[in-house]
Coordinates of C-alpha atoms and ligand atoms in Angstrom, one line a residue:
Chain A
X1 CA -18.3 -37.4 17.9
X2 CA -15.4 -37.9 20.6
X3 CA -15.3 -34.5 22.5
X4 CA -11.4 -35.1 22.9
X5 CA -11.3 -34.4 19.4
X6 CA -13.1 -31.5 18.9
X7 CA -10.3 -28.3 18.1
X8 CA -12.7 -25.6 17.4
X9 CA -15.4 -25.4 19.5
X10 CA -18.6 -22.5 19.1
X11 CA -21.2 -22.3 21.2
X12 CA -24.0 -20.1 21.3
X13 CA -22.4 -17.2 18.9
X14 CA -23.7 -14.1 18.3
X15 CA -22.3 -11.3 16.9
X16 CA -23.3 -7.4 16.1
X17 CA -21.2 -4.3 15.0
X18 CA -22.0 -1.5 17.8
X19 CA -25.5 -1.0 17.7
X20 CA -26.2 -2.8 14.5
X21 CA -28.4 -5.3 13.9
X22 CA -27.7 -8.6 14.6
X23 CA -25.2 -10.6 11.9
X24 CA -24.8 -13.9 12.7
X25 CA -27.6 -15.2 15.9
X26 CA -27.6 -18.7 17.8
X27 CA -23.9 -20.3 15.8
X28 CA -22.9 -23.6 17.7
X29 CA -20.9 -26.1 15.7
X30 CA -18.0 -28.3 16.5
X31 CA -15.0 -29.5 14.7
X32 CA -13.3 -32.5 15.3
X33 CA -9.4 -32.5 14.5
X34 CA -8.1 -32.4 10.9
X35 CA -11.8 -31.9 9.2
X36 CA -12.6 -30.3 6.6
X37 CA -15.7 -27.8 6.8
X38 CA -17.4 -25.3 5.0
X39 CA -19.8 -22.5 5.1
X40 CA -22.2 -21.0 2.0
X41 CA -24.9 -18.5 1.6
X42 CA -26.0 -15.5 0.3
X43 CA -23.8 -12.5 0.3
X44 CA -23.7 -10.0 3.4
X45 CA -24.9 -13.8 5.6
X46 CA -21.8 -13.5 7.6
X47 CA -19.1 -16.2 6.4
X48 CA -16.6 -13.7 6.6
X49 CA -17.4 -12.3 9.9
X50 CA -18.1 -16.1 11.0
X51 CA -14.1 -16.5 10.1
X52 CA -12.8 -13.5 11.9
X53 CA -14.0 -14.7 15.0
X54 CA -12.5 -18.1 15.3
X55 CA -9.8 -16.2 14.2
X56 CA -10.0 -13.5 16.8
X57 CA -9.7 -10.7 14.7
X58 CA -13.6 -9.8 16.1
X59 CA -14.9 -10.5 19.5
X60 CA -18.2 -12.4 19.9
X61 CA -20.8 -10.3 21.2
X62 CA -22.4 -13.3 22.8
X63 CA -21.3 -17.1 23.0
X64 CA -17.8 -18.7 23.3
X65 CA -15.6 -19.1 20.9
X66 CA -12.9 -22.1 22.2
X67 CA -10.2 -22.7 19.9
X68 CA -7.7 -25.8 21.3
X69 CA -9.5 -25.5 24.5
X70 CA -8.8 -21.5 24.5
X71 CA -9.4 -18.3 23.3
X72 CA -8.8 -17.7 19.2
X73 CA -6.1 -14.7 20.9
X74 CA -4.2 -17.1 23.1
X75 CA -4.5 -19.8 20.6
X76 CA -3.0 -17.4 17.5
X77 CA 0.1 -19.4 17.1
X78 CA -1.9 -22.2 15.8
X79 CA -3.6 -20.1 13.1
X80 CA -3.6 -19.1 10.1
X81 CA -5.9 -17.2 7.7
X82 CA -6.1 -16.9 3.9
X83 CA -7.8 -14.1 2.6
X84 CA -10.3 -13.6 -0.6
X85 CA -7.3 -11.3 -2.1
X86 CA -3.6 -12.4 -1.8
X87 CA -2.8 -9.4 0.2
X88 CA 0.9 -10.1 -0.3
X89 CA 3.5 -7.2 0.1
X90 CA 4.2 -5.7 -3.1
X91 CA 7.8 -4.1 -2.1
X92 CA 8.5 -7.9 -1.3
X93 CA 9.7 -10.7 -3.8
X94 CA 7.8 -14.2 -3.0
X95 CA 10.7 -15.6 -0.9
X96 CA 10.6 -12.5 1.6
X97 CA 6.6 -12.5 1.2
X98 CA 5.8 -16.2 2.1
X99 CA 9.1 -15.7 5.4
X100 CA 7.0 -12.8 6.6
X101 CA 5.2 -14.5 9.4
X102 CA 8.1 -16.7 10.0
X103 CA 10.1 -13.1 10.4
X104 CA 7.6 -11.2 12.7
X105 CA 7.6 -14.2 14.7
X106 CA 11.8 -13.7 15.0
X107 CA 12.1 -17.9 13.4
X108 CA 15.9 -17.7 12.6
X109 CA 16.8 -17.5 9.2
X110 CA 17.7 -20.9 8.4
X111 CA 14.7 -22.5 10.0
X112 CA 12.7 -19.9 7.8
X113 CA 14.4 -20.6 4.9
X114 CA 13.6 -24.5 4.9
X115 CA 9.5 -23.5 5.8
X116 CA 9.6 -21.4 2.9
X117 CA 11.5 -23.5 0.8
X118 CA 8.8 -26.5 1.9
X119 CA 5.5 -24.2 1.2
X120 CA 6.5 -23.5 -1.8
X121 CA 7.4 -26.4 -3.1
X122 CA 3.9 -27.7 -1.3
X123 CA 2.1 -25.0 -3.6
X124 CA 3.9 -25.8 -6.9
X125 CA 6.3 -22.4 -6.6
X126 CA 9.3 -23.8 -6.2
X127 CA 12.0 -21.4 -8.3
X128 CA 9.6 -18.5 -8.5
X129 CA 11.7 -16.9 -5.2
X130 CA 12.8 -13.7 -6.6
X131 CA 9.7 -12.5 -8.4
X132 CA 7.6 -9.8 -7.1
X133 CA 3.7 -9.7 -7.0
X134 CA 3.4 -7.8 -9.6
X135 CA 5.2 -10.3 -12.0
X136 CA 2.8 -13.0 -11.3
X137 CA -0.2 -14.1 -12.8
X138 CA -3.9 -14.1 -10.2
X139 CA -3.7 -18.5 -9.1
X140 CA 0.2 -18.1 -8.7
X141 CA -0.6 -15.2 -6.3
X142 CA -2.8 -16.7 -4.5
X143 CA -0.7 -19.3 -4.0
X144 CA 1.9 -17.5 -2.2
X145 CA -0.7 -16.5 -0.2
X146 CA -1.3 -20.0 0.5
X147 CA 2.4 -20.8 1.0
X148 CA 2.6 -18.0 3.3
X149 CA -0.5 -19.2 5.5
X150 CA 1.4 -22.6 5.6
X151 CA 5.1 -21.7 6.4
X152 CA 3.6 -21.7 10.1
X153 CA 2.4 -25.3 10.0
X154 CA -0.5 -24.3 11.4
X155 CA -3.4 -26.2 13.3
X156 CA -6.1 -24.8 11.3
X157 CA -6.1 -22.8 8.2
X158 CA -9.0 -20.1 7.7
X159 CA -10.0 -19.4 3.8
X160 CA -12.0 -17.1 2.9
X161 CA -12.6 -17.0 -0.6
X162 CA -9.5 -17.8 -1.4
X163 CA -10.3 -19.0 -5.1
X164 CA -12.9 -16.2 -5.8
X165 CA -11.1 -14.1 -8.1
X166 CA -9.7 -17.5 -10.1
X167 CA -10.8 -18.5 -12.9
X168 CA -13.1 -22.4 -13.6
X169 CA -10.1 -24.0 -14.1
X170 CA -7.1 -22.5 -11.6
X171 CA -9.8 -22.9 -9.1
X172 CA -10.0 -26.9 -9.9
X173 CA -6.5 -27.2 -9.8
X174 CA -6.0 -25.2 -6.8
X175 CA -9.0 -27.4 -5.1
X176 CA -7.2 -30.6 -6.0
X177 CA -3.7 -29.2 -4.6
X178 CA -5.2 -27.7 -1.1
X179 CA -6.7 -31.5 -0.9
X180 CA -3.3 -32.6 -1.6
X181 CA -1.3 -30.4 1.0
X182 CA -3.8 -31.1 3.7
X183 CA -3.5 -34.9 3.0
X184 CA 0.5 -34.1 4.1
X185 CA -0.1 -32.1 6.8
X186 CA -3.4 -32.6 8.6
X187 CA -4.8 -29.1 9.6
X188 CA -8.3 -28.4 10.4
X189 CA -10.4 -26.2 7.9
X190 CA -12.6 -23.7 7.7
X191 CA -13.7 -22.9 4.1
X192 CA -15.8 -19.8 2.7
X193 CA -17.2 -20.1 -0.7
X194 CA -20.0 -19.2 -2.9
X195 CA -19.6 -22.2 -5.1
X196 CA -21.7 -25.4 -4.1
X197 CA -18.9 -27.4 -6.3
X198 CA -16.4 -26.1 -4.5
X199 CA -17.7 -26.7 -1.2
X200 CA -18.9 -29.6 -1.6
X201 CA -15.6 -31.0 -3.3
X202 CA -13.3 -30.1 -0.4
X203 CA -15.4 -30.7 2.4
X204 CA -16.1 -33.0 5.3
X205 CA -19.0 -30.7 6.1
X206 CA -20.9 -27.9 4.7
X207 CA -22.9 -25.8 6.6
X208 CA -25.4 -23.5 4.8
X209 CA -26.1 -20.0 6.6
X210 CA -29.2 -18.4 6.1
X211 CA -28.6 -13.7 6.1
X212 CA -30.3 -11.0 8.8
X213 CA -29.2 -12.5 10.6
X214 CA -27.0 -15.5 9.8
X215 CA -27.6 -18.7 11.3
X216 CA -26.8 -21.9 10.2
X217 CA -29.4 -23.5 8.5
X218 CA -28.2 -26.9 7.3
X219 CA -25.6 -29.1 7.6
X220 CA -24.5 -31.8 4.8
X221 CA -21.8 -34.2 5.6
X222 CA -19.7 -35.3 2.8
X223 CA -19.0 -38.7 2.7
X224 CA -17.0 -39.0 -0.6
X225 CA -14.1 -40.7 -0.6
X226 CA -9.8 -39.6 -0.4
X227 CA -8.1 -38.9 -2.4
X228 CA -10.7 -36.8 -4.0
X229 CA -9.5 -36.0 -7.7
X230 CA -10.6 -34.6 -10.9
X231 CA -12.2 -38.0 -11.6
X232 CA -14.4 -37.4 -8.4
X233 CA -15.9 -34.0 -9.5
X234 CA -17.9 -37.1 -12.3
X235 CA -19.2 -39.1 -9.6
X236 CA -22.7 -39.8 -9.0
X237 CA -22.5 -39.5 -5.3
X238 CA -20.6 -36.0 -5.9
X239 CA -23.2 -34.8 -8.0
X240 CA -26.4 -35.5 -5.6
X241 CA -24.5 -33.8 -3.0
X242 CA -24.4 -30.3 -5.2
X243 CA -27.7 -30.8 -6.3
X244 CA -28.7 -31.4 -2.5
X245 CA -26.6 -28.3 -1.3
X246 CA -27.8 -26.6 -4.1
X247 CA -31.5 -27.1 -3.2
X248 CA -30.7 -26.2 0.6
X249 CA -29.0 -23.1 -0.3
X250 CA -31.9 -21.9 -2.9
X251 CA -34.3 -22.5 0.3
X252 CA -32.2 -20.2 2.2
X253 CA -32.3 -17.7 -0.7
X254 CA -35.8 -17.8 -1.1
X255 CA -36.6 -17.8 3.0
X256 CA -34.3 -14.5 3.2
X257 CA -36.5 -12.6 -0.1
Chain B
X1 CA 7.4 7.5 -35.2
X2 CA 9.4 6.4 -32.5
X3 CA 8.4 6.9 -28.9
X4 CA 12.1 8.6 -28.1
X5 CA 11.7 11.3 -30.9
X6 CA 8.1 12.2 -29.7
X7 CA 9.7 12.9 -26.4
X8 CA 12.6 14.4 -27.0
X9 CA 12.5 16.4 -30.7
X10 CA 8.7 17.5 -30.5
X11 CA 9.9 19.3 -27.1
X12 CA 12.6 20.7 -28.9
X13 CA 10.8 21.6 -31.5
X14 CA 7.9 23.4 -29.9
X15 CA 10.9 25.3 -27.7
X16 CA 12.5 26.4 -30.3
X17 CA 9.1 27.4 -31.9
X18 CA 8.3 29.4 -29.1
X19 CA 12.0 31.0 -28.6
X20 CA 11.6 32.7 -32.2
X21 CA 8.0 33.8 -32.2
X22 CA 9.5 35.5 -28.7
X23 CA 12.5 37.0 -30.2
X24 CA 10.6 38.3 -33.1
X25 CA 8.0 40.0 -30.3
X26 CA 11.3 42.2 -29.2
X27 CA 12.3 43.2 -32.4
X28 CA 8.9 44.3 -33.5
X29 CA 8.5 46.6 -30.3
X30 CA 9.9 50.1 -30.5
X31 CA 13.1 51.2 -29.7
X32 CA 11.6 53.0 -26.4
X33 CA 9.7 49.6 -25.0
X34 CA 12.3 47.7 -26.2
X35 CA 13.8 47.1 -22.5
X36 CA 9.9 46.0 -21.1
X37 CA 10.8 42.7 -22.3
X38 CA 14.3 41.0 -22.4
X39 CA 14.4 39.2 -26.3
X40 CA 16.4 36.0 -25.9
X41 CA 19.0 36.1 -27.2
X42 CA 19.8 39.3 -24.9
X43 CA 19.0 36.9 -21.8
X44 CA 21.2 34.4 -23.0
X45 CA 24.1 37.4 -23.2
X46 CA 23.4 37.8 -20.1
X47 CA 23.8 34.6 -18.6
X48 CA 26.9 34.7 -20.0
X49 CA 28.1 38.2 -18.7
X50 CA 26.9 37.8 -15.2
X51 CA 27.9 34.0 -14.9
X52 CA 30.5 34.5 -12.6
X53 CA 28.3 36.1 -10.3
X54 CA 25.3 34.1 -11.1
X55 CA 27.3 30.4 -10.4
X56 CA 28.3 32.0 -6.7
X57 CA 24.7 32.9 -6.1
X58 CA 23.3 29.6 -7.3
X59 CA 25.2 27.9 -5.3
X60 CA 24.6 29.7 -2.4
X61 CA 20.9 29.2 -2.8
X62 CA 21.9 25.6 -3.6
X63 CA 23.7 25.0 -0.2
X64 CA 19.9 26.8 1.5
X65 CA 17.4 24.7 -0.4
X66 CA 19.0 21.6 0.0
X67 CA 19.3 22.0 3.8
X68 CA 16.0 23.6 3.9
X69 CA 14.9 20.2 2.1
X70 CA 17.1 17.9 3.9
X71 CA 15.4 19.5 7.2
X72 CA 12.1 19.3 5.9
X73 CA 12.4 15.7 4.7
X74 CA 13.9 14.2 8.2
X75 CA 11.2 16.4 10.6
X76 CA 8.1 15.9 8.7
X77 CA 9.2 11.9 8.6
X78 CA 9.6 11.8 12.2
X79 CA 6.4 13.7 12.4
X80 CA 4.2 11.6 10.3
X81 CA 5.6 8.6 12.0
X82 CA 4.4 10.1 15.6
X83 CA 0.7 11.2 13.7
X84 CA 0.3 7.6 12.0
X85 CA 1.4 5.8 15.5
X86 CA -1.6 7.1 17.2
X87 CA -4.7 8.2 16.8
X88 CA -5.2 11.0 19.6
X89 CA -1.9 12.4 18.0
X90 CA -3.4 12.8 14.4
X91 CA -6.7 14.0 15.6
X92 CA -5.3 16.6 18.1
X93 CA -2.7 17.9 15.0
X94 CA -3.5 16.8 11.7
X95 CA -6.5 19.7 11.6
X96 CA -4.0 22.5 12.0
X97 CA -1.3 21.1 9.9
X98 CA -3.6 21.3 7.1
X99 CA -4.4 24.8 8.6
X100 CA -1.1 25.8 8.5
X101 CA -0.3 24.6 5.1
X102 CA -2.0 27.6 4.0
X103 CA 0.1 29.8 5.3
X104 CA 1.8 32.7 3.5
X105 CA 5.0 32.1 4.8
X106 CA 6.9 35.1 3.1
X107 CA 4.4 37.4 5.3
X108 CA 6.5 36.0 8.2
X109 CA 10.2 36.7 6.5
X110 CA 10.7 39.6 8.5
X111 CA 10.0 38.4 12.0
X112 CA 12.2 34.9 11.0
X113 CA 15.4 37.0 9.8
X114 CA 15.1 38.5 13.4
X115 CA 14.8 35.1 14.9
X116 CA 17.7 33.3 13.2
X117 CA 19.4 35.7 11.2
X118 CA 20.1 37.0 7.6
X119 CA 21.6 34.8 5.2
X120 CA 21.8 31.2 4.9
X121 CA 20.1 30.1 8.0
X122 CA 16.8 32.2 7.2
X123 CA 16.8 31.2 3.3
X124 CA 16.7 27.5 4.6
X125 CA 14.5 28.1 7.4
X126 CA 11.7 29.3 5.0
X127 CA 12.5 26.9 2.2
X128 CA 11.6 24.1 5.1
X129 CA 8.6 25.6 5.7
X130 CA 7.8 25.8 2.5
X131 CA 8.8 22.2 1.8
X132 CA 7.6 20.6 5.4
X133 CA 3.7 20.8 4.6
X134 CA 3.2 19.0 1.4
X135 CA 6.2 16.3 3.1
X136 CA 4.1 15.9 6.4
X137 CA 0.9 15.2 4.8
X138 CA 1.7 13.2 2.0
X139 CA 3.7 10.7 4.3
X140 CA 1.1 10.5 6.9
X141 CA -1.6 9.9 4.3
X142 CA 0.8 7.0 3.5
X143 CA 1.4 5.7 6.7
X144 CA -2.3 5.4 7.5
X145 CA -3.8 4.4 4.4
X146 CA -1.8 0.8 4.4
X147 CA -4.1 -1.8 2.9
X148 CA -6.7 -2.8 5.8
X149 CA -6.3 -6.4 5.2
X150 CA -2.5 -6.8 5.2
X151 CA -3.0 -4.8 8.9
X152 CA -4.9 -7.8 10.4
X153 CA -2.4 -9.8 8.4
X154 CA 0.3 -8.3 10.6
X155 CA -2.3 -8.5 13.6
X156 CA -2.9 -12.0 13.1
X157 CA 0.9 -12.9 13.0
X158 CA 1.4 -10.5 16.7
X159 CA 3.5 -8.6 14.9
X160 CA 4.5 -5.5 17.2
X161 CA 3.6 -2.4 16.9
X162 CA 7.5 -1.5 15.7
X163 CA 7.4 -4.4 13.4
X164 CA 3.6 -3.1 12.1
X165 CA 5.3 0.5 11.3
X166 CA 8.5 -1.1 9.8
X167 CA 7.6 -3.4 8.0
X168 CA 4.3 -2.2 6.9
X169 CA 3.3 1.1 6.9
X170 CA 6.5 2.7 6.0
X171 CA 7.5 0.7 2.8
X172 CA 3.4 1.2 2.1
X173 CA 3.9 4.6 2.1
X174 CA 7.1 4.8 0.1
X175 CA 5.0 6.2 -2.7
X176 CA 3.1 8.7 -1.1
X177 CA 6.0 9.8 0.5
X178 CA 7.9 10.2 -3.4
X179 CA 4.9 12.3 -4.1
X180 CA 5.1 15.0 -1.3
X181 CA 9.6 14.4 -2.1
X182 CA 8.6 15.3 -5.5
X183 CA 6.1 18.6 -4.7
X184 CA 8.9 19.8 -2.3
X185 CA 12.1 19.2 -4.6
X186 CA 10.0 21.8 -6.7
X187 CA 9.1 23.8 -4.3
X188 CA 12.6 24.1 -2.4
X189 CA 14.3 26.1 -5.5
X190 CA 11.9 28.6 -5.4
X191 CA 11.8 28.9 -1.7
X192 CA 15.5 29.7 -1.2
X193 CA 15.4 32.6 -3.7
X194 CA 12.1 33.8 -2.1
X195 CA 13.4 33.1 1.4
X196 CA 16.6 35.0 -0.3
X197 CA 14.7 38.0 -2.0
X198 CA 13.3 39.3 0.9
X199 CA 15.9 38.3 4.1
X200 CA 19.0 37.4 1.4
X201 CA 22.3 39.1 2.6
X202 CA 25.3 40.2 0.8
X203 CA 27.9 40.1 3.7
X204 CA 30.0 37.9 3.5
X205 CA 29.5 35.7 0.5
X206 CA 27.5 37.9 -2.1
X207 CA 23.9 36.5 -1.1
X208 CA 21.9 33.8 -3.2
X209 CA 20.2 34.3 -6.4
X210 CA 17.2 36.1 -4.9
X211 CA 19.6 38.9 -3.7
X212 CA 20.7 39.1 -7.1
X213 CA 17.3 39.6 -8.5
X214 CA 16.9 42.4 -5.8
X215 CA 19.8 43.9 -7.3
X216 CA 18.9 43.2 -11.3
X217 CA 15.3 44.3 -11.0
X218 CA 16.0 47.7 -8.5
X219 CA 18.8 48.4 -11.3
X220 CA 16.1 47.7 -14.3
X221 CA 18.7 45.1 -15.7
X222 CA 16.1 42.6 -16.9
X223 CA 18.1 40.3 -19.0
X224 CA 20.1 39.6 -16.3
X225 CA 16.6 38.9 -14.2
X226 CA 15.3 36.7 -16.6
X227 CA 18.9 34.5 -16.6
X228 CA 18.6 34.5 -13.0
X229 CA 14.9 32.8 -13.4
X230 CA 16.4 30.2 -15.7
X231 CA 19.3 29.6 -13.3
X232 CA 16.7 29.4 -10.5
X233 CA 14.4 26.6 -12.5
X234 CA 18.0 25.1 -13.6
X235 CA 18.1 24.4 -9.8
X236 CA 14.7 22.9 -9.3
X237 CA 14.9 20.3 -12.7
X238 CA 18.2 19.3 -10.8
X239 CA 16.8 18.4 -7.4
X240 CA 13.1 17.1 -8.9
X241 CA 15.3 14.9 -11.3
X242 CA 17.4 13.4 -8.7
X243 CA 14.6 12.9 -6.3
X244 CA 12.7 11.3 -9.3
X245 CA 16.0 8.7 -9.9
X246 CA 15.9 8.0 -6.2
X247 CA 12.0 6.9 -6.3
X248 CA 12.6 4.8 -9.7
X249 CA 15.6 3.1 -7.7
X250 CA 13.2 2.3 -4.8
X251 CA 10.1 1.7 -6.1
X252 CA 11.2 0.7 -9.7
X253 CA 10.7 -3.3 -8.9
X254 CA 7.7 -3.7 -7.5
X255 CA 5.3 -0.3 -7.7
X256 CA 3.3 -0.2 -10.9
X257 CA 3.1 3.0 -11.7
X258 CA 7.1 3.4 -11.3
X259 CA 7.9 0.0 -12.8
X260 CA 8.9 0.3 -16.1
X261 CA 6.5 -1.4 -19.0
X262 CA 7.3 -5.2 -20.4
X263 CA 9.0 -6.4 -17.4
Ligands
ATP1 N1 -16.6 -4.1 10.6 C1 -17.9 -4.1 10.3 N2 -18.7 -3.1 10.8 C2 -20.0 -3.1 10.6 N3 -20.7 -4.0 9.9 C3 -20.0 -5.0 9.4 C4 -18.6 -5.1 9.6 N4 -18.1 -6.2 8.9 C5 -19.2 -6.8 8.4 N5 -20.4 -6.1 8.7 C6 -21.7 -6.4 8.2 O1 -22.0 -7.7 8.6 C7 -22.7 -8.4 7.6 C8 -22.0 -9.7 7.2 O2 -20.7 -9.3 6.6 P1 -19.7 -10.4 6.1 O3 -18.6 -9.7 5.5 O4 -19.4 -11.4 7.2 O5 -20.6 -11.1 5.0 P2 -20.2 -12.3 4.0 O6 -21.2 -13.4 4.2 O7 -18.8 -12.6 4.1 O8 -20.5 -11.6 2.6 P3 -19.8 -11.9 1.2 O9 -20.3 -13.2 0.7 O10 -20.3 -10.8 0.3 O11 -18.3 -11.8 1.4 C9 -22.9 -7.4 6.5 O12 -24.2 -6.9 6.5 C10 -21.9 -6.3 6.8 O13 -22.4 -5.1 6.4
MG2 MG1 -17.1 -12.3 2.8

């Protein structure tokens, strides 16, 4: 791997809550620009808490966290984060929703107006402006969110969960679409999932965490073709891959019991 | 059946039901008891006889429960915002706001008629006491309960703190806010004829509807006490129904429980 690559850099991580036990021990991984990498195991392992931190919404307690050659806080601009819920604003129709960071961030109008108009065309959403949250169905939702995360053309996009709630076949969709969008515009990924097929269709990379505390256990490249499609999830290849990440993530399972 | 007559002729109905069985009551009681209770009809009489006074005096306790309210509404917002903004603020005052929500107020009438004076500006003092509690709490609740993950949201995007409250917590706690609007619309009424009862003064402009129950009650003219009740909860349906059109207006589109079905 070219170290002028690498965007998101952890070395060493460790993280408790106050006097807690440990969560996540010993995390070092390093992701070059633009890929695509994931992170599965058992609930309570740490994912989530793995996310905050390159997103700086939690400090390390030990390690270095280097995101763009800086801290995830001074870095902030180039993230964005997508969480397992849509948390979108209910007094807000989807137009005003998916301008919100464009707004906190004082973008004039018109500039805001085009990102919006791009994200949500990008997610499929394109005329759906004046409805509220309420008015929309659990994948259309979620794809504000989505929209939202993007209107900041960010450098790297944090999801966690984001297709949890979804139902088998939203979720494919919304799989093949995210592949889609990053094939336009490039951002680095960090992916959260419990689904092997899920992980193991978007990714570059996926890195199975093991719980009490989370460390990462294995690491699986991905070498399946672009464009992935719904024609890829009947592939041979793609199929040893779950069964192998499968098999990794039942060793975890059973190591933790 | 349809939904419209369940809600509007059943009421009627079961009113009407209740009216009779009452005025019946009177006419079975003796000639002697017969004042212990105003029948109906004699309350209605009433409202009719004294309605020249009665209008004056309702709206004089109109004009101190709505600035009672009005005062109430715009101190305890500017006072939740201060207690949601930080945290030493909350925990050095929320304790004894809770405390003082407690309070008897009316034990205090006496001592506040001194302070500001009879008349209108003691009536709406103690109907924003009466109203500020439920107002403070309810809106601070609001303000600090926003959901946890649209707060790192806002984090995420460096949003200000201004921009946080603004944008945020204060539309978040729109509905709370209706809620404590709503318990103090109903309490307001009642406060400025209490408020008026007890420090209510007839210079001037003839006092407020609790003055006039002073007078009905001290002169044993019941009827004319009972019409002042129903003038008095005549007020409160007015004020709780327009604060309930102003939450539909602002929550209506997006708040479930306010939003209405099929849409
Ligand atoms: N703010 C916090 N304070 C204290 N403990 C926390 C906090 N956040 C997470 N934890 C603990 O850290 C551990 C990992 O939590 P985390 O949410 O990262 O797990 P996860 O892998 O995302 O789980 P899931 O798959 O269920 O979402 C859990 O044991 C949790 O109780
Ligand atoms: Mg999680």
């Amino acid at each position: 791997m070219h170290p002028a690559s690498a965007i998101v850099e952890l070395r060493g991580v460790a993280k408790n809550f106050g006097g807690g036990p440990p969560v996540l021990a010993d995390i070092s991984l390093t992701a070059r620009r633009g890929e695509f990498t994931s992170f599965i195991g058992p609930s309570g392992c740490g994912k989530s808490t793995l996310l905050r931190l390159i997103a700086g919404l939690t400090d390390a307690t030990a390690g270095e966290v280097r995101v763009d050659g800086r801290t995830p806080a001074q870095a902030a601009a180039e993230l964005a984060f997508v969480f397992q819920e849509p948390t979108l604003l209910p007094w807000l129709n989807v137009a005003h929703n998916v301008e919100i960071p464009d707004k906190l961030r004082g973008i004039p109008a018109a500039a805001r107006a085009a990102h919006r108009a791009a994200a949500l065309a990008l997610v499929g959403l394109a005329g759906r402006e004046s409805a509220y949250p309420r008015q929309l169905s659990g994948g259309q939702k979620m794809r504000v969110s989505l929209a939202r995360a993007l209107t900041l053309a960010p450098k790297i996009l944090l999801l966690d969960e984001p297709f949890g709630a979804l139902d088998e076949m939203s979720r494919e969709r919304l799989q093949e679409e995210l592949l889609a969008i990053r094939a336009q515009q490039g951002w680095t990924a960090f992916f959260v999932t419990h689904s092997v097929a899920e992980a193991v269709f978007l990714s570059d990379r996926v890195f199975v965490i093991s719980a009490q505390p989370g460390r990462l256990r294995a690491e699986i490249a991905v070498p399946l073709a672009s464009p992935r499609t719904a024609e890829t999830r009947l592939s041979r290849d793609y199929q040893d891959l779950v069964v192998e990440v499968t098999r990794r993530l039942r060793a975890v399972k059973t190591f933790a019991a | 059946m349809p939904r419209r007559y369940y809600n509007v002729l059943l009421p009627l109905l079961s009113g009407a039901l209740a009216f009779a069985v009452w005025q019946v009551v009177c006419l079975l009681l003796d000639e002697d008891h017969r004042f212990l209770l105003p029948a109906p009809l004699a309350v209605l009489a009433a409202l009719r006889d004294e309605w020249p006074v009665l209008s004056h005096a309702a709206l004089n306790t109109a004009q101190g429960a709505l600035l009672g309210f009005a005062l109430a509404v715009v101190i305890s917002f500017t006072l939740a915002l201060a207690l949601a903004s930080a945290r030493w603020v909350r925990a050095s005052f929320y304790p004894y706001l809770m405390l003082l929500q407690m309070t008897p107020v009316i034990l205090f009438v006496p001592m506040l008629v001194i302070w500001v004076g009879p008349g209108l500006p003691s009536v709406s003092l103690i109907t924003f006491l009466i109203c500020f509690f439920p107002l403070v709490v309810n809106t601070t609740q609001g303000l600090v309960s926003a959901d946890r993950l649209l707060v790192e949201l806002f984090r995420m995007y460096r949003a200000t703190r201004w921009q946080e409250m603004w944008r945020l917590r204060v539309p978040a706690a729109l509905p709370y806010f209706f809620t404590g609007l709503r318990i103090a619309a109903t309490l307001a009424p009642i406060g400025a004829v209490v408020g008026d009862y007890s420090a209510g003064s007839s210079a001037g402009d003839g006092g407020g509807l609790g003055f006039r129950a002073v007078i009905y009650g001290s002169t044993a003219k019941y009827p004319a006490l009972f019409a002042t009740a129903a003038v008095t909860c005549a007020l409160g349906f007015v004020l709780v129904a327009a604060v309930l059109a102003l939450s539909q207006l602002t929550l209506g589109r997006w708040h479930d429980s306010y939003a209405q079905k099929d849409n």
